[in-house]
Every structure is written in C-alpha cells, then in structure tokens.
PDB file of C-alpha atoms in Angstrom:
ATOM      1  CA  UNK A   1      23.628 -31.449 -64.328  1.00 43.00           C
ATOM      2  CA  UNK A   2      21.839 -28.176 -63.083  1.00 53.00           C
ATOM      3  CA  UNK A   3      22.069 -28.422 -59.425  1.00 58.00           C
ATOM      4  CA  UNK A   4      19.806 -26.548 -56.960  1.00 59.00           C
ATOM      5  CA  UNK A   5      20.644 -22.894 -55.524  1.00 56.00           C
ATOM      6  CA  UNK A   6      18.198 -22.782 -52.669  1.00 59.00           C
ATOM      7  CA  UNK A   7      14.675 -23.590 -51.671  1.00 62.00           C
ATOM      8  CA  UNK A   8      11.144 -21.285 -49.712  1.00 63.00           C
ATOM      9  CA  UNK A   9       9.392 -22.306 -48.088  1.00 69.00           C
ATOM     10  CA  UNK A  10       5.890 -21.271 -49.043  1.00 65.00           C
ATOM     11  CA  UNK A  11       4.453 -22.188 -45.807  1.00 67.00           C
ATOM     12  CA  UNK A  12       5.569 -18.860 -44.278  1.00 66.00           C
ATOM     13  CA  UNK A  13       2.824 -17.033 -45.519  1.00 66.00           C
ATOM     14  CA  UNK A  14      -0.742 -17.560 -43.333  1.00 66.00           C
ATOM     15  CA  UNK A  15      -3.305 -19.103 -45.889  1.00 65.00           C
ATOM     16  CA  UNK A  16      -6.256 -16.521 -43.352  1.00 66.00           C
ATOM     17  CA  UNK A  17      -6.501 -13.810 -41.788  1.00 69.00           C
ATOM     18  CA  UNK A  18      -5.699 -14.596 -38.144  1.00 77.00           C
ATOM     19  CA  UNK A  19      -2.102 -16.156 -39.552  1.00 88.00           C
ATOM     20  CA  UNK A  20      -0.386 -19.043 -37.883  1.00 93.00           C
ATOM     21  CA  UNK A  21      -1.806 -21.680 -36.122  1.00 94.00           C
ATOM     22  CA  UNK A  22       0.979 -21.531 -33.827  1.00 95.00           C
ATOM     23  CA  UNK A  23       3.251 -18.790 -33.686  1.00 95.00           C
ATOM     24  CA  UNK A  24       6.454 -21.127 -32.575  1.00 95.00           C
ATOM     25  CA  UNK A  25       5.906 -23.857 -35.741  1.00 95.00           C
ATOM     26  CA  UNK A  26       4.936 -22.117 -39.501  1.00 93.00           C
ATOM     27  CA  UNK A  27       3.696 -25.471 -39.862  1.00 95.00           C
ATOM     28  CA  UNK A  28       1.928 -26.628 -36.816  1.00 96.00           C
ATOM     29  CA  UNK A  29      -1.661 -26.981 -37.843  1.00 94.00           C
ATOM     30  CA  UNK A  30      -3.126 -28.579 -34.797  1.00 95.00           C
ATOM     31  CA  UNK A  31      -2.038 -29.411 -31.026  1.00 96.00           C
ATOM     32  CA  UNK A  32      -0.528 -27.725 -28.315  1.00 95.00           C
ATOM     33  CA  UNK A  33       1.274 -24.619 -29.246  1.00 96.00           C
ATOM     34  CA  UNK A  34       4.247 -22.960 -28.143  1.00 96.00           C
ATOM     35  CA  UNK A  35       7.815 -23.089 -27.342  1.00 97.00           C
ATOM     36  CA  UNK A  36       6.867 -24.081 -23.622  1.00 97.00           C
ATOM     37  CA  UNK A  37       4.363 -25.103 -21.552  1.00 95.00           C
ATOM     38  CA  UNK A  38       3.674 -24.722 -17.949  1.00 95.00           C
ATOM     39  CA  UNK A  39       0.553 -25.905 -15.706  1.00 93.00           C
ATOM     40  CA  UNK A  40      -0.876 -26.951 -12.702  1.00 93.00           C
ATOM     41  CA  UNK A  41      -2.154 -30.756 -12.160  1.00 94.00           C
ATOM     42  CA  UNK A  42      -4.847 -31.833 -10.286  1.00 91.00           C
ATOM     43  CA  UNK A  43      -2.160 -33.436  -7.489  1.00 92.00           C
ATOM     44  CA  UNK A  44      -0.495 -30.443  -7.730  1.00 91.00           C
ATOM     45  CA  UNK A  45       2.807 -30.955  -9.483  1.00 95.00           C
ATOM     46  CA  UNK A  46       3.536 -29.347 -12.231  1.00 96.00           C
ATOM     47  CA  UNK A  47       3.932 -30.334 -16.086  1.00 97.00           C
ATOM     48  CA  UNK A  48       6.401 -28.869 -17.916  1.00 97.00           C
ATOM     49  CA  UNK A  49       6.854 -29.650 -21.522  1.00 97.00           C
ATOM     50  CA  UNK A  50       9.606 -27.472 -23.291  1.00 98.00           C
ATOM     51  CA  UNK A  51      10.463 -28.476 -27.924  1.00 98.00           C
ATOM     52  CA  UNK A  52      14.120 -28.158 -28.278  1.00 98.00           C
ATOM     53  CA  UNK A  53      14.132 -29.953 -31.522  1.00 97.00           C
ATOM     54  CA  UNK A  54      17.437 -31.970 -32.691  1.00 96.00           C
ATOM     55  CA  UNK A  55      18.500 -33.321 -28.976  1.00 97.00           C
ATOM     56  CA  UNK A  56      19.358 -37.390 -28.245  1.00 96.00           C
ATOM     57  CA  UNK A  57      17.384 -38.099 -26.169  1.00 95.00           C
ATOM     58  CA  UNK A  58      20.368 -38.545 -23.739  1.00 95.00           C
ATOM     59  CA  UNK A  59      21.840 -34.853 -23.942  1.00 96.00           C
ATOM     60  CA  UNK A  60      20.063 -32.824 -22.159  1.00 97.00           C
ATOM     61  CA  UNK A  61      21.501 -31.506 -18.594  1.00 97.00           C
ATOM     62  CA  UNK A  62      19.312 -30.131 -15.700  1.00 97.00           C
ATOM     63  CA  UNK A  63      19.250 -29.009 -12.207  1.00 97.00           C
ATOM     64  CA  UNK A  64      17.028 -27.289 -10.326  1.00 97.00           C
ATOM     65  CA  UNK A  65      17.784 -23.579  -8.282  1.00 95.00           C
ATOM     66  CA  UNK A  66      19.800 -24.697  -5.038  1.00 92.00           C
ATOM     67  CA  UNK A  67      19.514 -20.686  -3.590  1.00 91.00           C
ATOM     68  CA  UNK A  68      16.140 -20.621  -4.396  1.00 89.00           C
ATOM     69  CA  UNK A  69      15.116 -23.714  -5.254  1.00 94.00           C
ATOM     70  CA  UNK A  70      12.437 -21.589  -7.752  1.00 95.00           C
ATOM     71  CA  UNK A  71      13.277 -23.250 -10.885  1.00 96.00           C
ATOM     72  CA  UNK A  72      14.555 -25.718 -12.882  1.00 97.00           C
ATOM     73  CA  UNK A  73      17.442 -24.691 -15.458  1.00 97.00           C
ATOM     74  CA  UNK A  74      17.811 -26.994 -18.264  1.00 98.00           C
ATOM     75  CA  UNK A  75      20.534 -27.111 -21.395  1.00 98.00           C
ATOM     76  CA  UNK A  76      20.947 -29.119 -24.323  1.00 98.00           C
ATOM     77  CA  UNK A  77      23.028 -29.819 -28.003  1.00 97.00           C
ATOM     78  CA  UNK A  78      21.988 -30.548 -30.640  1.00 96.00           C
ATOM     79  CA  UNK A  79      23.072 -33.759 -32.620  1.00 87.00           C
ATOM     80  CA  UNK A  80      25.576 -32.627 -35.829  1.00 84.00           C
ATOM     81  CA  UNK A  81      24.799 -33.842 -38.966  1.00 81.00           C
ATOM     82  CA  UNK A  82      26.934 -31.848 -41.686  1.00 80.00           C
ATOM     83  CA  UNK A  83      24.464 -30.534 -43.342  1.00 80.00           C
ATOM     84  CA  UNK A  84      23.521 -27.355 -41.814  1.00 82.00           C
ATOM     85  CA  UNK A  85      25.893 -24.601 -41.944  1.00 82.00           C
ATOM     86  CA  UNK A  86      25.376 -23.237 -38.727  1.00 83.00           C
ATOM     87  CA  UNK A  87      26.398 -26.162 -37.415  1.00 87.00           C
ATOM     88  CA  UNK A  88      24.861 -27.319 -34.124  1.00 93.00           C
ATOM     89  CA  UNK A  89      22.365 -25.669 -32.236  1.00 96.00           C
ATOM     90  CA  UNK A  90      22.642 -25.294 -28.564  1.00 97.00           C
ATOM     91  CA  UNK A  91      19.848 -24.537 -25.788  1.00 98.00           C
ATOM     92  CA  UNK A  92      19.175 -22.823 -22.419  1.00 98.00           C
ATOM     93  CA  UNK A  93      16.700 -21.474 -20.569  1.00 97.00           C
ATOM     94  CA  UNK A  94      14.217 -21.673 -17.548  1.00 96.00           C
ATOM     95  CA  UNK A  95      11.069 -23.392 -15.851  1.00 96.00           C
ATOM     96  CA  UNK A  96       9.124 -23.692 -12.834  1.00 95.00           C
ATOM     97  CA  UNK A  97       7.502 -21.394  -9.797  1.00 94.00           C
ATOM     98  CA  UNK A  98       6.439 -18.246  -9.778  1.00 91.00           C
ATOM     99  CA  UNK A  99       5.460 -17.769  -6.347  1.00 90.00           C
ATOM    100  CA  UNK A 100       7.106 -17.291  -3.074  1.00 87.00           C
ATOM    101  CA  UNK A 101       5.451 -20.148  -1.022  1.00 90.00           C
ATOM    102  CA  UNK A 102       6.594 -22.983  -3.014  1.00 93.00           C
ATOM    103  CA  UNK A 103       9.808 -24.686  -3.116  1.00 95.00           C
ATOM    104  CA  UNK A 104      10.595 -27.078  -6.024  1.00 97.00           C
ATOM    105  CA  UNK A 105      11.368 -30.840  -4.477  1.00 96.00           C
ATOM    106  CA  UNK A 106      11.774 -33.624  -7.082  1.00 97.00           C
ATOM    107  CA  UNK A 107      12.139 -33.499 -10.702  1.00 97.00           C
ATOM    108  CA  UNK A 108      11.391 -36.777 -13.327  1.00 97.00           C
ATOM    109  CA  UNK A 109      12.608 -35.807 -16.421  1.00 97.00           C
ATOM    110  CA  UNK A 110      12.317 -37.280 -20.151  1.00 97.00           C
ATOM    111  CA  UNK A 111      13.455 -36.392 -23.441  1.00 97.00           C
ATOM    112  CA  UNK A 112      11.892 -38.086 -26.418  1.00 96.00           C
ATOM    113  CA  UNK A 113      11.923 -37.172 -29.554  1.00 96.00           C
ATOM    114  CA  UNK A 114      12.603 -33.767 -29.642  1.00 97.00           C
ATOM    115  CA  UNK A 115      10.734 -32.722 -26.729  1.00 98.00           C
ATOM    116  CA  UNK A 116      11.652 -32.565 -22.679  1.00 98.00           C
ATOM    117  CA  UNK A 117       8.848 -33.256 -20.377  1.00 98.00           C
ATOM    118  CA  UNK A 118       9.833 -32.243 -16.709  1.00 98.00           C
ATOM    119  CA  UNK A 119       7.135 -33.399 -13.767  1.00 98.00           C
ATOM    120  CA  UNK A 120       7.985 -30.428 -10.644  1.00 97.00           C
ATOM    121  CA  UNK A 121       7.275 -31.370  -7.838  1.00 97.00           C
ATOM    122  CA  UNK A 122       7.323 -29.538  -4.453  1.00 95.00           C
ATOM    123  CA  UNK A 123       6.172 -28.163  -1.432  1.00 93.00           C
ATOM    124  CA  UNK A 124       4.875 -25.471   0.978  1.00 90.00           C
ATOM    125  CA  UNK A 125       7.016 -23.684   2.908  1.00 90.00           C
ATOM    126  CA  UNK A 126       5.049 -19.953   3.654  1.00 85.00           C
ATOM    127  CA  UNK A 127       0.715 -20.623   4.273  1.00 77.00           C
ATOM    128  CA  UNK A 128      -1.100 -19.877   1.180  1.00 68.00           C
ATOM    129  CA  UNK A 129      -4.804 -19.380   1.491  1.00 67.00           C
ATOM    130  CA  UNK A 130      -5.507 -20.732  -1.621  1.00 75.00           C
ATOM    131  CA  UNK A 131      -4.326 -23.442  -4.600  1.00 79.00           C
ATOM    132  CA  UNK A 132      -0.584 -21.778  -6.438  1.00 85.00           C
ATOM    133  CA  UNK A 133      -1.479 -21.881  -9.978  1.00 86.00           C
ATOM    134  CA  UNK A 134       2.010 -18.875 -10.522  1.00 89.00           C
ATOM    135  CA  UNK A 135       4.431 -20.528 -12.965  1.00 92.00           C
ATOM    136  CA  UNK A 136       7.141 -19.363 -15.012  1.00 92.00           C
ATOM    137  CA  UNK A 137       6.238 -18.711 -17.954  1.00 89.00           C
ATOM    138  CA  UNK A 138       2.455 -18.046 -17.725  1.00 85.00           C
ATOM    139  CA  UNK A 139       1.353 -18.716 -20.889  1.00 83.00           C
ATOM    140  CA  UNK A 140       0.848 -21.930 -23.147  1.00 81.00           C
ATOM    141  CA  UNK A 141       1.388 -20.500 -26.805  1.00 91.00           C
ATOM    142  CA  UNK A 142      -0.699 -18.607 -29.168  1.00 93.00           C
ATOM    143  CA  UNK A 143      -1.364 -17.590 -33.185  1.00 94.00           C
ATOM    144  CA  UNK A 144      -0.516 -14.703 -35.244  1.00 92.00           C
ATOM    145  CA  UNK A 145       0.455 -13.695 -38.681  1.00 88.00           C
ATOM    146  CA  UNK A 146       4.641 -13.870 -37.523  1.00 90.00           C
ATOM    147  CA  UNK A 147       6.218 -16.315 -36.920  1.00 91.00           C
ATOM    148  CA  UNK A 148       8.111 -16.311 -33.698  1.00 94.00           C
ATOM    149  CA  UNK A 149      12.233 -17.371 -33.403  1.00 96.00           C
ATOM    150  CA  UNK A 150      12.971 -19.706 -30.759  1.00 97.00           C
ATOM    151  CA  UNK A 151      13.356 -18.321 -26.965  1.00 96.00           C
ATOM    152  CA  UNK A 152      15.993 -20.688 -25.952  1.00 98.00           C
ATOM    153  CA  UNK A 153      17.935 -21.413 -28.580  1.00 98.00           C
ATOM    154  CA  UNK A 154      21.484 -19.415 -27.934  1.00 97.00           C
ATOM    155  CA  UNK A 155      23.631 -20.789 -30.685  1.00 96.00           C
ATOM    156  CA  UNK A 156      22.723 -21.769 -34.363  1.00 95.00           C
ATOM    157  CA  UNK A 157      19.733 -22.083 -36.200  1.00 94.00           C
ATOM    158  CA  UNK A 158      16.618 -20.143 -33.925  1.00 96.00           C
ATOM    159  CA  UNK A 159      13.531 -21.294 -37.030  1.00 94.00           C
ATOM    160  CA  UNK A 160      11.748 -24.045 -37.132  1.00 95.00           C
ATOM    161  CA  UNK A 161      13.407 -23.826 -41.229  1.00 93.00           C
ATOM    162  CA  UNK A 162      16.337 -24.224 -42.949  1.00 92.00           C
ATOM    163  CA  UNK A 163      17.062 -24.959 -46.237  1.00 88.00           C
ATOM    164  CA  UNK A 164      21.034 -25.661 -48.325  1.00 85.00           C
ATOM    165  CA  UNK A 165      22.388 -27.028 -51.393  1.00 84.00           C
ATOM    166  CA  UNK A 166      24.372 -29.550 -51.294  1.00 84.00           C
ATOM    167  CA  UNK A 167      28.001 -29.987 -52.455  1.00 84.00           C
ATOM    168  CA  UNK A 168      27.024 -32.202 -55.372  1.00 83.00           C
ATOM    169  CA  UNK A 169      24.720 -30.194 -56.862  1.00 81.00           C
ATOM    170  CA  UNK A 170      20.873 -31.084 -54.403  1.00 83.00           C
ATOM    171  CA  UNK A 171      19.539 -29.688 -51.862  1.00 86.00           C
ATOM    172  CA  UNK A 172      19.566 -30.362 -48.287  1.00 90.00           C
ATOM    173  CA  UNK A 173      15.973 -28.981 -45.877  1.00 91.00           C
ATOM    174  CA  UNK A 174      15.218 -29.490 -42.184  1.00 94.00           C
ATOM    175  CA  UNK A 175      12.124 -29.047 -40.749  1.00 95.00           C
ATOM    176  CA  UNK A 176      11.598 -28.893 -37.184  1.00 97.00           C
ATOM    177  CA  UNK A 177       8.401 -31.355 -35.714  1.00 97.00           C
ATOM    178  CA  UNK A 178       8.891 -31.560 -32.097  1.00 97.00           C
ATOM    179  CA  UNK A 179       7.617 -35.034 -30.922  1.00 97.00           C
ATOM    180  CA  UNK A 180       6.949 -36.656 -34.464  1.00 97.00           C
ATOM    181  CA  UNK A 181       8.991 -40.183 -34.290  1.00 92.00           C
ATOM    182  CA  UNK A 182      10.732 -41.561 -37.338  1.00 84.00           C
ATOM    183  CA  UNK A 183       8.304 -43.232 -38.976  1.00 85.00           C
ATOM    184  CA  UNK A 184       5.076 -40.552 -38.561  1.00 92.00           C
ATOM    185  CA  UNK A 185       6.208 -39.268 -41.562  1.00 94.00           C
ATOM    186  CA  UNK A 186       4.776 -38.764 -45.727  1.00 94.00           C
ATOM    187  CA  UNK A 187       7.176 -36.510 -48.487  1.00 92.00           C
ATOM    188  CA  UNK A 188       5.310 -36.377 -51.058  1.00 90.00           C
ATOM    189  CA  UNK A 189       7.537 -34.628 -54.453  1.00 86.00           C
ATOM    190  CA  UNK A 190       6.094 -33.243 -58.157  1.00 87.00           C
ATOM    191  CA  UNK A 191       7.851 -31.177 -60.889  1.00 82.00           C
ATOM    192  CA  UNK A 192       8.936 -28.492 -58.291  1.00 83.00           C
ATOM    193  CA  UNK A 193       7.359 -28.833 -54.567  1.00 87.00           C
ATOM    194  CA  UNK A 194       7.610 -31.556 -51.689  1.00 90.00           C
ATOM    195  CA  UNK A 195       4.995 -31.354 -49.392  1.00 92.00           C
ATOM    196  CA  UNK A 196       5.312 -33.657 -45.661  1.00 94.00           C
ATOM    197  CA  UNK A 197       2.633 -34.380 -43.339  1.00 95.00           C
ATOM    198  CA  UNK A 198       4.852 -35.105 -39.466  1.00 96.00           C
ATOM    199  CA  UNK A 199       2.247 -36.289 -36.837  1.00 96.00           C
ATOM    200  CA  UNK A 200       2.434 -37.467 -32.842  1.00 95.00           C
ATOM    201  CA  UNK A 201       0.534 -40.533 -32.326  1.00 88.00           C
ATOM    202  CA  UNK A 202       1.286 -41.894 -29.535  1.00 88.00           C
ATOM    203  CA  UNK A 203       0.024 -38.384 -27.125  1.00 92.00           C
ATOM    204  CA  UNK A 204       2.480 -38.415 -24.142  1.00 91.00           C
ATOM    205  CA  UNK A 205      -0.191 -38.907 -20.680  1.00 89.00           C
ATOM    206  CA  UNK A 206      -0.258 -34.740 -19.993  1.00 94.00           C
ATOM    207  CA  UNK A 207      -0.391 -33.353 -23.403  1.00 93.00           C
ATOM    208  CA  UNK A 208      -3.805 -32.109 -24.294  1.00 91.00           C
ATOM    209  CA  UNK A 209      -3.838 -34.042 -27.723  1.00 94.00           C
ATOM    210  CA  UNK A 210      -1.464 -34.769 -31.056  1.00 94.00           C
ATOM    211  CA  UNK A 211       0.548 -31.796 -32.709  1.00 97.00           C
ATOM    212  CA  UNK A 212       0.217 -32.178 -36.844  1.00 97.00           C
ATOM    213  CA  UNK A 213       2.798 -30.478 -39.667  1.00 97.00           C
ATOM    214  CA  UNK A 214       1.601 -29.977 -43.310  1.00 95.00           C
ATOM    215  CA  UNK A 215       3.925 -28.021 -45.248  1.00 91.00           C
ATOM    216  CA  UNK A 216       5.930 -27.805 -48.712  1.00 89.00           C
ATOM    217  CA  UNK A 217       9.041 -26.769 -50.136  1.00 87.00           C
ATOM    218  CA  UNK A 218       9.101 -25.121 -53.831  1.00 84.00           C
ATOM    219  CA  UNK A 219      12.398 -25.617 -55.785  1.00 78.00           C
ATOM    220  CA  UNK A 220      10.664 -23.551 -58.939  1.00 71.00           C
ATOM    221  CA  UNK A 221      11.951 -19.774 -58.586  1.00 58.00           C
ATOM    222  CA  UNK A 222      14.625 -19.575 -60.344  1.00 49.00           C
ATOM    223  CA  UNK A 223      12.615 -20.865 -63.288  1.00 48.00           C
ATOM    224  CA  UNK A 224      14.356 -22.754 -65.788  1.00 44.00           C
ATOM    225  CA  UNK A 225      17.753 -22.897 -63.805  1.00 50.00           C
ATOM    226  CA  UNK A 226      16.064 -25.461 -61.685  1.00 55.00           C
ATOM    227  CA  UNK A 227      16.435 -29.189 -61.902  1.00 64.00           C
ATOM    228  CA  UNK A 228      13.080 -31.066 -61.694  1.00 77.00           C
ATOM    229  CA  UNK A 229      13.180 -32.887 -58.251  1.00 80.00           C
ATOM    230  CA  UNK A 230      12.059 -36.081 -60.550  1.00 77.00           C
ATOM    231  CA  UNK A 231      15.374 -36.587 -61.410  1.00 79.00           C
ATOM    232  CA  UNK A 232      17.128 -36.739 -58.173  1.00 84.00           C
ATOM    233  CA  UNK A 233      16.907 -39.494 -55.022  1.00 89.00           C
ATOM    234  CA  UNK A 234      15.021 -37.795 -52.120  1.00 89.00           C
ATOM    235  CA  UNK A 235      15.107 -39.672 -48.724  1.00 89.00           C
ATOM    236  CA  UNK A 236      13.916 -37.996 -45.634  1.00 90.00           C
ATOM    237  CA  UNK A 237      14.060 -39.062 -42.060  1.00 92.00           C
ATOM    238  CA  UNK A 238      12.575 -38.133 -38.526  1.00 94.00           C
ATOM    239  CA  UNK A 239      15.967 -37.736 -36.145  1.00 93.00           C
ATOM    240  CA  UNK A 240      15.291 -36.569 -32.387  1.00 96.00           C
ATOM    241  CA  UNK A 241      12.483 -34.391 -33.528  1.00 96.00           C
ATOM    242  CA  UNK A 242      13.111 -33.027 -36.839  1.00 96.00           C
ATOM    243  CA  UNK A 243      12.441 -33.642 -40.279  1.00 96.00           C
ATOM    244  CA  UNK A 244      15.131 -34.274 -42.710  1.00 94.00           C
ATOM    245  CA  UNK A 245      14.977 -33.797 -46.020  1.00 92.00           C
ATOM    246  CA  UNK A 246      18.590 -34.894 -48.540  1.00 91.00           C
ATOM    247  CA  UNK A 247      18.231 -34.800 -52.369  1.00 88.00           C
ATOM    248  CA  UNK A 248      20.845 -36.069 -54.811  1.00 87.00           C
ATOM    249  CA  UNK A 249      21.137 -36.242 -58.187  1.00 85.00           C
ATOM    250  CA  UNK A 250      20.991 -39.666 -59.459  1.00 80.00           C
ATOM    251  CA  UNK A 251      23.851 -41.097 -60.871  1.00 75.00           C
ATOM    252  CA  UNK A 252      23.405 -42.315 -64.858  1.00 69.00           C
ATOM    253  CA  UNK A 253      23.933 -45.641 -65.380  1.00 64.00           C
ATOM    254  CA  UNK A 254      27.585 -46.732 -67.326  1.00 53.00           C
ATOM    255  CA  UNK A 255      27.002 -49.752 -67.254  1.00 51.00           C
ATOM    256  CA  UNK A 256      26.899 -51.640 -70.548  1.00 49.00           C
ATOM    257  CA  UNK A 257      26.022 -55.012 -71.863  1.00 49.00           C
ATOM    258  CA  UNK A 258      28.491 -56.454 -75.074  1.00 50.00           C
ATOM    259  CA  UNK A 259      26.891 -58.535 -77.494  1.00 46.00           C
TER     260      UNK A 259
END
C-alpha cells in the first residue's frame, strides 16, 4: 500500500492582512494570547499563566528565587509517546516581579491540560506611594504575520505543529492546544485533508475567556502518490493540551467463508 511521506500544515498562511490572531499559535482563533501572561489581581496578588503543552499534571517543578524573592523559576518535561522523532520537550523559564518594592511570599500552582497557572502572593518591603503593577514579563501576547517559537523550550520541538510518517505507511501529527481537555475536540477527514476544532470549555477563573483552535492538515501535496485518508483508520485525542492524530492503514480482511 502506498503510504504518506509527510503532511503540510496549511494553517501557516494568514487568512487576512492582519496576520495570525495569536503569534504563539497559528491555530488559535480566540481567547488569551501569548505563551505566558502575568497580571495583577484585585487583591494585589499576581496571576501567572504559562503554556506548557504536553506536560503531565504532576510533572512541573517551581521554586521562588531564594536570594531576591522576586521571580519564580519553573521547569517541566513532556510525556514521551514515542511518535515524535525529536522526543520529549523540556521547558524552563521565569516569571514574577519587576520591581524593587515587593517580594514573593507564596505560590499556589496548578498544572492542567498543558497550562501552568500560578497565584503569587507578595508583600511590600519598601515604601511605595502607588499600587505596584510591575511584572516580568510585562506583556500578554500579540497578533502578527509571523509565528513565534516557544521561548521556554530548551530541548525539542518549539513550534505548535509537527507531522511525521510512521513505519507502517501511516501518518502522525500533533498540534498544541493548551487548555483543551480530552473530549473537547472534533476531527473530520476527507480524501486528503484533516480538519480539527478544539475549544476550551471550562474557563479558568482568571482567564478572560476560553480559547478556540481551528486548523487543517493537507496530505495531497505529493499528487498521485498520496494515499486516500478514507482508506485509513484515523484516531485522535488530546493529551495534556496536545492534539495527537494517528492515521494507520487498514488491514485487509483475509478471512474466507467455507461453503
């Protein structure tokens, strides 16, 4: 049977002159942007959201800088399913205070569906006549014509998409959809294209809204040598904020009936 050699993410071309809705993920169409977001809450605590797609809920580590008590260091490693040639992804980064008047006194962290969320408690250690709003990093994401690489990946895949042929003549591809849980995704296929929709339905209390991801993957670029998707088994699931789709050839039915 003719198998697949690769696939093309046709979502990498912006659909309008303004570019991508979110430069951290070409599939994102709605919701909070950026790989990381830090904002001041009404109770003067800090809310930190960090996208770490592929990381299990119990596989993230964090600690406060013991010297200056200004930032939180975080690190994590993704689950290895054996399909991606680059193997696991390793993350490492920091977030926290960008001032000299406060110190971090506590961290309440939760990892869920490929997103690390932390509530940082702080206290003033120097006189300051205004409410302190200085945070690190000081941005919440942006739109544009170029997709950016994940700044906290220190090993492995840095982009939101990967597609690779499998040894049995099939195809595997993965798409980062941080925040999306299993069961909140729909995968549809025709002869040469797979379309998917993934939506964050359970919005975290400090997120402005849920995220929506839409995309498609084309397998017809190689012309007549490409196999029809409809002659294959297609399975898809979301694991730790990553949509993984496996396309495998159907085994011929060799059973015969004796009359």
